[in-house]
Short mmCIF file of C-alpha atoms in Angstrom, two decimals:
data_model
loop_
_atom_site.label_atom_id
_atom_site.label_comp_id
_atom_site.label_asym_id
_atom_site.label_seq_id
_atom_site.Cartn_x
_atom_site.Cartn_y
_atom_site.Cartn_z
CA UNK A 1 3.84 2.78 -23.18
CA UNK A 2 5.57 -0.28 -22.46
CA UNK A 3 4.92 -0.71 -18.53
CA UNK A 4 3.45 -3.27 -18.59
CA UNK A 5 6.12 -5.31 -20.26
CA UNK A 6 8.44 -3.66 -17.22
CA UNK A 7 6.18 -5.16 -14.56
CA UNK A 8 6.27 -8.73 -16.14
CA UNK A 9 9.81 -9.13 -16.77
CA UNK A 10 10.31 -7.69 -13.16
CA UNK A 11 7.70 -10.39 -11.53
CA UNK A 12 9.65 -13.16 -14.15
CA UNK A 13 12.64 -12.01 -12.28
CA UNK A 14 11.90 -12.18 -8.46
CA UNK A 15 8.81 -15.08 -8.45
CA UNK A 16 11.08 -17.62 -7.58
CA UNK A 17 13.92 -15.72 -5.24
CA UNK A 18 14.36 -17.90 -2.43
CA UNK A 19 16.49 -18.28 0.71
CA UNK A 20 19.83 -16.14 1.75
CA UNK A 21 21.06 -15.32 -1.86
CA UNK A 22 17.90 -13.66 -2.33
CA UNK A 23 18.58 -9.87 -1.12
CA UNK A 24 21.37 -9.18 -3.99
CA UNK A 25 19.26 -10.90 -6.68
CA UNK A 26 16.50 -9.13 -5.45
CA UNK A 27 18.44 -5.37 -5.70
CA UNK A 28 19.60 -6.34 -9.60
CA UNK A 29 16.18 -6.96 -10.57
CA UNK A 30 14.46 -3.87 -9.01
CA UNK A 31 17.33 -2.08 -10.49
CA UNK A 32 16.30 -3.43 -13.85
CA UNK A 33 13.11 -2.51 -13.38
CA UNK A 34 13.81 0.69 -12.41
CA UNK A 35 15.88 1.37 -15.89
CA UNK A 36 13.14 -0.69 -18.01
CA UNK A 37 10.97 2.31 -16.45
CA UNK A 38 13.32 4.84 -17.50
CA UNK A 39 13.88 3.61 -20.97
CA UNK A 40 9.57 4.28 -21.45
CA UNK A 41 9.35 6.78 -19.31
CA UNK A 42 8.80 9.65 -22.09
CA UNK A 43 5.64 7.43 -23.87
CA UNK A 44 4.23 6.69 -20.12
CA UNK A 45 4.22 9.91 -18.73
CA UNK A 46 0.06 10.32 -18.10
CA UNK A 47 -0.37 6.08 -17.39
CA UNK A 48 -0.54 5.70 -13.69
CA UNK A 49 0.45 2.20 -13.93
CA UNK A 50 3.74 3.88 -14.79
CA UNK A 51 3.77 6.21 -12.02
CA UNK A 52 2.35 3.65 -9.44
CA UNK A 53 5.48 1.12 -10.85
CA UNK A 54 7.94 4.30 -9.99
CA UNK A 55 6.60 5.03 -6.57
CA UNK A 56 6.82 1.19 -5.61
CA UNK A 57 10.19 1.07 -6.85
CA UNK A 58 11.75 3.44 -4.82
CA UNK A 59 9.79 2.11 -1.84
CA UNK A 60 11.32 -1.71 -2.05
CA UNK A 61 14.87 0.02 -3.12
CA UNK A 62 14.70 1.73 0.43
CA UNK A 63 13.05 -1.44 1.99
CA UNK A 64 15.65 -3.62 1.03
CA UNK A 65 18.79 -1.54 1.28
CA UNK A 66 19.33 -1.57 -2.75
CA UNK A 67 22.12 0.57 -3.99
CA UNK A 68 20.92 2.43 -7.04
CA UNK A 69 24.35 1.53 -8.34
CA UNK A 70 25.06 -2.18 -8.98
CA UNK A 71 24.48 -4.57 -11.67
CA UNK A 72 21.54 -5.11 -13.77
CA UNK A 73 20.64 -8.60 -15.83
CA UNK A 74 18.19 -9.36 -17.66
CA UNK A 75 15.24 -11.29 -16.28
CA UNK A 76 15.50 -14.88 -15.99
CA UNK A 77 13.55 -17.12 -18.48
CA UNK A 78 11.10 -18.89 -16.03
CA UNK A 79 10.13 -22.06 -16.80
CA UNK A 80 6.29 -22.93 -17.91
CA UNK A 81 3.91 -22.90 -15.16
CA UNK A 82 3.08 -26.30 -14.23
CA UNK A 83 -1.13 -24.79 -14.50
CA UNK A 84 -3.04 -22.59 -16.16
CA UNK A 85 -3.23 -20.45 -12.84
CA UNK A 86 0.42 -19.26 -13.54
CA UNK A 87 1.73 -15.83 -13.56
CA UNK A 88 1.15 -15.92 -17.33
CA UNK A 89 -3.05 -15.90 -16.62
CA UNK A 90 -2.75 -12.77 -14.22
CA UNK A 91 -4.92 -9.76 -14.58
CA UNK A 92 -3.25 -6.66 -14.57
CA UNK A 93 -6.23 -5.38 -13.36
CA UNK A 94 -7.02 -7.40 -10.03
CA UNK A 95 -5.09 -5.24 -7.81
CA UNK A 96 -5.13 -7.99 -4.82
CA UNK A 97 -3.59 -10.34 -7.04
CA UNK A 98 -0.88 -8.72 -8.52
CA UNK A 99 -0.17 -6.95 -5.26
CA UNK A 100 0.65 -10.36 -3.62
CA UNK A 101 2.58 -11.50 -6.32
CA UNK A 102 4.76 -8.06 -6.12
CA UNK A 103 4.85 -8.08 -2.72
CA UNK A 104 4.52 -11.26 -1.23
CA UNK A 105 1.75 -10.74 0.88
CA UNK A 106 -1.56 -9.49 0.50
CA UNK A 107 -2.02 -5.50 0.43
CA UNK A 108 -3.03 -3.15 3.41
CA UNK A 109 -6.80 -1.18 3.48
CA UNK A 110 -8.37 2.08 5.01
CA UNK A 111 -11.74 2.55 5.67
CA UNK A 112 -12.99 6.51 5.21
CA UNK A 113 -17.20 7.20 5.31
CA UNK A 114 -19.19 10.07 5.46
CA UNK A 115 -22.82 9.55 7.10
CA UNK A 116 -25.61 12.13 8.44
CA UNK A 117 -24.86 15.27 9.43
CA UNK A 118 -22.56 14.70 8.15
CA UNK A 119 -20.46 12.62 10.02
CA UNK A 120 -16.57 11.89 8.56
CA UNK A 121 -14.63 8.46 9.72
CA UNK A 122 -11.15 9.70 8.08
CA UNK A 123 -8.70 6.56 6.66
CA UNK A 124 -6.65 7.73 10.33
CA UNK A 125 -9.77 6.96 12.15
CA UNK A 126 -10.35 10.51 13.15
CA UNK A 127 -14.11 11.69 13.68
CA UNK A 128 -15.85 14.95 13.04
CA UNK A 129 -18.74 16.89 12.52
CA UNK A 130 -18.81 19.11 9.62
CA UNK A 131 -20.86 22.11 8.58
CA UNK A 132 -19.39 21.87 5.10
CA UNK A 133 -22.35 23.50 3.47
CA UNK A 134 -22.02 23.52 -0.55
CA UNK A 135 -19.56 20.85 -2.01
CA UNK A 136 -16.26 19.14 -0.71
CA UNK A 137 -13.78 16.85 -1.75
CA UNK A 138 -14.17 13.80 0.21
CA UNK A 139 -11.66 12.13 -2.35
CA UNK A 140 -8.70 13.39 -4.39
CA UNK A 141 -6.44 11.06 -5.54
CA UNK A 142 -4.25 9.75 -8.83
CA UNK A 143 -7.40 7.02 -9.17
CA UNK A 144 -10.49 8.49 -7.80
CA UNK A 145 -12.45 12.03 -7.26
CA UNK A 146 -15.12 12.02 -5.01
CA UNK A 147 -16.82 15.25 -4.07
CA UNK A 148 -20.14 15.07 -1.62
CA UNK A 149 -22.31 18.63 -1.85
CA UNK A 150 -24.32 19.31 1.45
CA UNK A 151 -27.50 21.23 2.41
CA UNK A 152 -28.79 22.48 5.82
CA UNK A 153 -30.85 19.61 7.16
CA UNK A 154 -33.49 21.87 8.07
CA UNK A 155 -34.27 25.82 8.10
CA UNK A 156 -32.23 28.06 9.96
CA UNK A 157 -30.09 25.25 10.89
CA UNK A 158 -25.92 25.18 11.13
CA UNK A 159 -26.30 21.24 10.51
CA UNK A 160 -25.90 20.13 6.95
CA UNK A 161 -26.63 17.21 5.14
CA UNK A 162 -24.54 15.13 2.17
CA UNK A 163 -27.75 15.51 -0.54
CA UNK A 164 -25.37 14.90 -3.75
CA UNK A 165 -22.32 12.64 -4.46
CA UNK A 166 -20.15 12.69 -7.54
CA UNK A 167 -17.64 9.95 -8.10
CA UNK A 168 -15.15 10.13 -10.54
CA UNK A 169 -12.92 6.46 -11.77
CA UNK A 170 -10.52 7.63 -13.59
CA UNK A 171 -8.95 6.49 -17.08
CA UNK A 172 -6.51 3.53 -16.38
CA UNK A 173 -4.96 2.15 -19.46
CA UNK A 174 -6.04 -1.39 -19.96
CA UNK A 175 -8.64 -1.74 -17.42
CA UNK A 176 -10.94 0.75 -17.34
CA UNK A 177 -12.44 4.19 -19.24
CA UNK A 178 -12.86 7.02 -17.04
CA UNK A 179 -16.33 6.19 -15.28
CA UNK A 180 -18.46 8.90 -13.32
CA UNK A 181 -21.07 7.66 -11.00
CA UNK A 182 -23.27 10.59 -9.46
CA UNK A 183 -26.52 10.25 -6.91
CA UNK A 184 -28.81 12.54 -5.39
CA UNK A 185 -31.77 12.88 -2.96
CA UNK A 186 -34.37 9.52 -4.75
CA UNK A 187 -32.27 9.01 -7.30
CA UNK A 188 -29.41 6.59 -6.27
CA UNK A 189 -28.89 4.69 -9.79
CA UNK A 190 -27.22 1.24 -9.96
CA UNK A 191 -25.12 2.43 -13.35
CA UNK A 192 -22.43 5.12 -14.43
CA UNK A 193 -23.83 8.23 -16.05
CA UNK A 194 -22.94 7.09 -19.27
CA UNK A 195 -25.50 3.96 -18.46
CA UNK A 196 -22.98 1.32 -18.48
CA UNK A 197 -22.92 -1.12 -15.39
CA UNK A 198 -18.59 -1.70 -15.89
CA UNK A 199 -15.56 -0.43 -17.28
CA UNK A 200 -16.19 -0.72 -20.50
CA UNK A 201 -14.37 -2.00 -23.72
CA UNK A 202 -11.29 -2.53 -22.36
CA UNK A 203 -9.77 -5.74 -21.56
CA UNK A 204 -9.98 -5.65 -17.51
CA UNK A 205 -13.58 -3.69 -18.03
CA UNK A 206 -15.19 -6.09 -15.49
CA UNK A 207 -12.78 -5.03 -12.74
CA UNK A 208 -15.49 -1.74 -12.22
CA UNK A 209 -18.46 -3.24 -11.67
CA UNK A 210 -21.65 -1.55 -9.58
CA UNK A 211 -23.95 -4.20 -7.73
CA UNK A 212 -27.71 -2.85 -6.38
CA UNK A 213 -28.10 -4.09 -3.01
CA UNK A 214 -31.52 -2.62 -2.67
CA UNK A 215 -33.27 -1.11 -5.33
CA UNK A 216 -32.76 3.17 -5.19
CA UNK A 217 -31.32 3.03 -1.70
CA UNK A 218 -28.18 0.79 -1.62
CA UNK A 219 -25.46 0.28 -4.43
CA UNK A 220 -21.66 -1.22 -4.01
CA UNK A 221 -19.53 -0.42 -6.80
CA UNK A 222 -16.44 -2.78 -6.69
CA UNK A 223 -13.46 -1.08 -8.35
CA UNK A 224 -10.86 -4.76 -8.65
CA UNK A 225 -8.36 -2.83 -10.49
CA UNK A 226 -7.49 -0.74 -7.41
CA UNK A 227 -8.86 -2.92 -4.67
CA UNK A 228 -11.25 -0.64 -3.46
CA UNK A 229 -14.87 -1.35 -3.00
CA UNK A 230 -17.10 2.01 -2.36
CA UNK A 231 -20.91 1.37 -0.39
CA UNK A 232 -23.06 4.89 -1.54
CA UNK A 233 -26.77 4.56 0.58
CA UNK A 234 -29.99 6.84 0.93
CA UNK A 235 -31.83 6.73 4.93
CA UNK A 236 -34.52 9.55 4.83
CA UNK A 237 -33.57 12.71 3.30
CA UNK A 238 -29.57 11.94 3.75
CA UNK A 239 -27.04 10.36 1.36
CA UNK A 240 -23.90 8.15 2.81
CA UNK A 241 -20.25 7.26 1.14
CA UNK A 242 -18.46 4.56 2.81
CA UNK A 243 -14.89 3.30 1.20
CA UNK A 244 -12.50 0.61 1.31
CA UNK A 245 -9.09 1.40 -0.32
CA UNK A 246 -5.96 0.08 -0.57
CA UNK A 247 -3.32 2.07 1.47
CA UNK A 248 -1.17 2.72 -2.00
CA UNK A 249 -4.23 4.06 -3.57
CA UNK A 250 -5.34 5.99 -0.41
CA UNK A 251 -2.37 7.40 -0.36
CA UNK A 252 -1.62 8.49 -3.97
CA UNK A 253 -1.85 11.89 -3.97
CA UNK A 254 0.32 15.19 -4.11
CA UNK A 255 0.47 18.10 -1.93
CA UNK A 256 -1.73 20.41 -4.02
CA UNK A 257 -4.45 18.02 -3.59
CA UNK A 258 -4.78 18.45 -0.10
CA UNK A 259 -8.10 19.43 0.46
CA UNK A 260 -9.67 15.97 1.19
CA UNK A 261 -11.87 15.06 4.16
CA UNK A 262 -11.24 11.33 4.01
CA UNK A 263 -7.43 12.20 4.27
CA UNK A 264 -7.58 14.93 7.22
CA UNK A 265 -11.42 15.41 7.89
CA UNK A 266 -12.98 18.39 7.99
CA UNK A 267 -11.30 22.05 8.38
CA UNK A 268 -11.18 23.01 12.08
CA UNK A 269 -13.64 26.30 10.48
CA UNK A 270 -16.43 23.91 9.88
CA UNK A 271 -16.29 21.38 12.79
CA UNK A 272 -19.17 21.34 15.07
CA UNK A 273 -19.49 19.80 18.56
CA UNK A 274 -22.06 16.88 19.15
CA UNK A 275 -23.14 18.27 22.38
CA UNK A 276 -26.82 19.13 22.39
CA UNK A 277 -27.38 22.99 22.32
CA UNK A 278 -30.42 24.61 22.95
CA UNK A 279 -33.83 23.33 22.15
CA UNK A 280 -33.48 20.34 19.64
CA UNK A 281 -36.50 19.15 17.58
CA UNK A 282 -36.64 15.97 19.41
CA UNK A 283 -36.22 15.77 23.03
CA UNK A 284 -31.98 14.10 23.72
CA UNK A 285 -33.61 11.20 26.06
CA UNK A 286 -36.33 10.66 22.88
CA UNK A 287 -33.17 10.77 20.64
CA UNK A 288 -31.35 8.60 22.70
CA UNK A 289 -33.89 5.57 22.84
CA UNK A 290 -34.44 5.65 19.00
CA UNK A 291 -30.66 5.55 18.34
CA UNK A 292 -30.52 2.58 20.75
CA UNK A 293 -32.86 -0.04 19.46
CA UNK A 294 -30.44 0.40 16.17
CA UNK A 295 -27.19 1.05 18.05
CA UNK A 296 -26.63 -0.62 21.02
CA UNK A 297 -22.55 0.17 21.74
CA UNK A 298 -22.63 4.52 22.82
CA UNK A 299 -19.76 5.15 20.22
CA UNK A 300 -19.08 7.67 17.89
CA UNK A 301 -22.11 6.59 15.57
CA UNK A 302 -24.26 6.14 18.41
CA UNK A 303 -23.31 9.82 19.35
CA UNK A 304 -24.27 10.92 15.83
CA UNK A 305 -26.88 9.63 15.60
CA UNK A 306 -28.59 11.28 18.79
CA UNK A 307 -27.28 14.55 17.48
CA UNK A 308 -29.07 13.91 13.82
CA UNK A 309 -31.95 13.12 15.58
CA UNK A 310 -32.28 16.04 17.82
CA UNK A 311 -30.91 18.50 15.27
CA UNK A 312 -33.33 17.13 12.30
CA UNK A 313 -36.34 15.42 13.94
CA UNK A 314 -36.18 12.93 11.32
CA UNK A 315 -36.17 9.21 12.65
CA UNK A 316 -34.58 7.99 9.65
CA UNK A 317 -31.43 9.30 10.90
CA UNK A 318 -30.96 6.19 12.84
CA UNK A 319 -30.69 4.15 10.15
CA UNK A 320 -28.17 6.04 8.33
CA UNK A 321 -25.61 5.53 11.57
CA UNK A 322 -26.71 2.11 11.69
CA UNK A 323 -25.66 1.98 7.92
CA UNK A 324 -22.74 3.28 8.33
CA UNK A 325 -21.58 1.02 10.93
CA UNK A 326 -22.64 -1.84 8.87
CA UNK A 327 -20.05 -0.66 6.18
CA UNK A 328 -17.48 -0.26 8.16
CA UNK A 329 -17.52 -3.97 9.58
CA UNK A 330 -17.32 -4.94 6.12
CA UNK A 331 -14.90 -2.75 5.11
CA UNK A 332 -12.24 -2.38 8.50
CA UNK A 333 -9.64 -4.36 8.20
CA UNK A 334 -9.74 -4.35 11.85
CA UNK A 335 -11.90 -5.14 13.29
CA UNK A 336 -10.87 -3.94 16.82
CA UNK A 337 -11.03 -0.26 15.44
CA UNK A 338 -14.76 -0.25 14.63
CA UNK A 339 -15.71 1.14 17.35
CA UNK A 340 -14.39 4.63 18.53
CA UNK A 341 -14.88 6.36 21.96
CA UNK A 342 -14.69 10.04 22.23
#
């Protein structure tokens, strides 16, 4: 598979377009690119490098009005980069960097999370509360699988808690080997199942890379080669997934895989109200002041937080909102939408 031969002469082509000449230069090369992508299309048909490299095509042909009929050339020769810190030191496999140099400006990012209850923050910034007893996609995409299997938080209760999570990176020609990182209930390693702390062998193997925060409670696991960064934490008896992807990768996905509650949250079947019903296992007003030393703004975590309380009797509970809400002002790109009133 030749792609990524395609996506260097393309970048050769368009680094140095500049001022009102630009649009029809522009059009030749992406039509270039698009029949470089053609011409190994047969030996690239399971790289998603390839397929990513077809998607983005059509999107900047549509973008920038490109007939799919015109003239193609040959890229132009550039000349040698006055630095080291040309286009010819670029890793494939920092996604951030080669998106900017595509693209001209830096990429987009979603924030998704699933906390207590639990709880899911969708990538659209819609919130529920899920039964979701047993195990659910939270993730199902061209890059990543993630799948989160719940319990009921306490005996003869409808409320369910997240007490496994399975994470799937998936094979990416010249970064990474498919990776599978899985934690349950006091057991929240800082490696892969395989042991390994990266991507292995391969040449961008450092752009999947899991960092402990705190020891069998907190882990980040940085995923460069897709610009995504995924937070997995244990509060009390509870697991949490918080994500930031990249809107391409966040998106990548086909309409068979369209069970996935970070895409469209949890099936109207299995959503439960936060309002307090019946007799709790904490008193609401108990609830209420526990959640607020850790959560002083009555949003949507706030909100869960009283109902995790109530529902579970378990304290803890407070600090998995409070986690959760930590994530997401690392991870939200804006920072105006961390809050959300319902």
């Amino acid at each position: 598979c030749k792609i990524l031969r395609c996506n260097s002469e393309y970048v050769a082509a368009t680094l140095h377009l500049r001022g009102p000449e630009r649009g029809a230069a522009f059009c030749t090369a992406l039509r270039s690119y698009s029949l470089c992508t053609r011409r190994t299309a047969r030996t690239c048909r399971g790289d998603l490098a390839f397929h990513s490299a077809v998607h983005g095509i059509e999107d900047l042909m549509i973008q920038n009005n490109c007939s799919k009929e015109g003239p193609t050339a040959p890229p132009r020769p550039r000349p040698p980069a006055p630095n080291a810190r040309g286009f010819e030191s670029l890793d494939i496999c920092d996604y951030e960097r080669s998106f900017l140099y595509k693209h001209g400006r830096p990429p987009g990012f979603q924030h998704c999370a699933a906390f207590g209850d639990p709880h899911i923050r969708t990538f659209h910034d819609d919130f529920h509360t899920c039964r979701v007893e047993g195990s659910w996609p939270l993730l199902d995409n061209d890059y990543l699988f993630v799948q989160a299997t719940s319990s009921p938080v306490a005996k003869g209760s409808n409320a369910t808690v997240t007490s496994k999570l399975t994470i799937i990176f998936k094979n990416m020609k010249e970064c990474i080997d498919q990776k599978v990182y899985q934690a349950e209930l006091d057991n929240v390693p800082a490696a892969f199942q395989d042991g390994s702390v990266n991507g292995g062998a391969r040449p961008g193997g450092s752009s999947l890379a899991i960092w402990e925060r705190s020891p069998g409670r907190h882990v980040e696991i940085r995923a460069h080669y897709i610009g995504t960064t995924i937070a997995v934490r244990q509060a009390g008896r509870q697991l949490s997934f918080s994500i930031r992807a990249a809107e391409e990768v966040a998106r990548a996905f086909t309409e068979e895989q369209d069970l996935q509650l970070c895409v469209g949250g949890c099936p109207r079947s299995q959503r439960l109200s936060r309002s307090p019903r019946g007799r709790g296992r904490v008193p609401a007003e108990t609830a209420r002041a526990l959640c607020r030393e850790m959560l002083p703004v009555e949003d949507v975590y706030f909100q869960s937080c009283v109902f995790d309380v109530v529902t579970s009797g378990d304290a803890n509970f407070t600090m998995a909102a409070h986690g959760a809400l930590e994530d997401a002002r690392l991870f939200l790109p804006d920072a105006e939408k961390l809050h959300i009133f319902q």
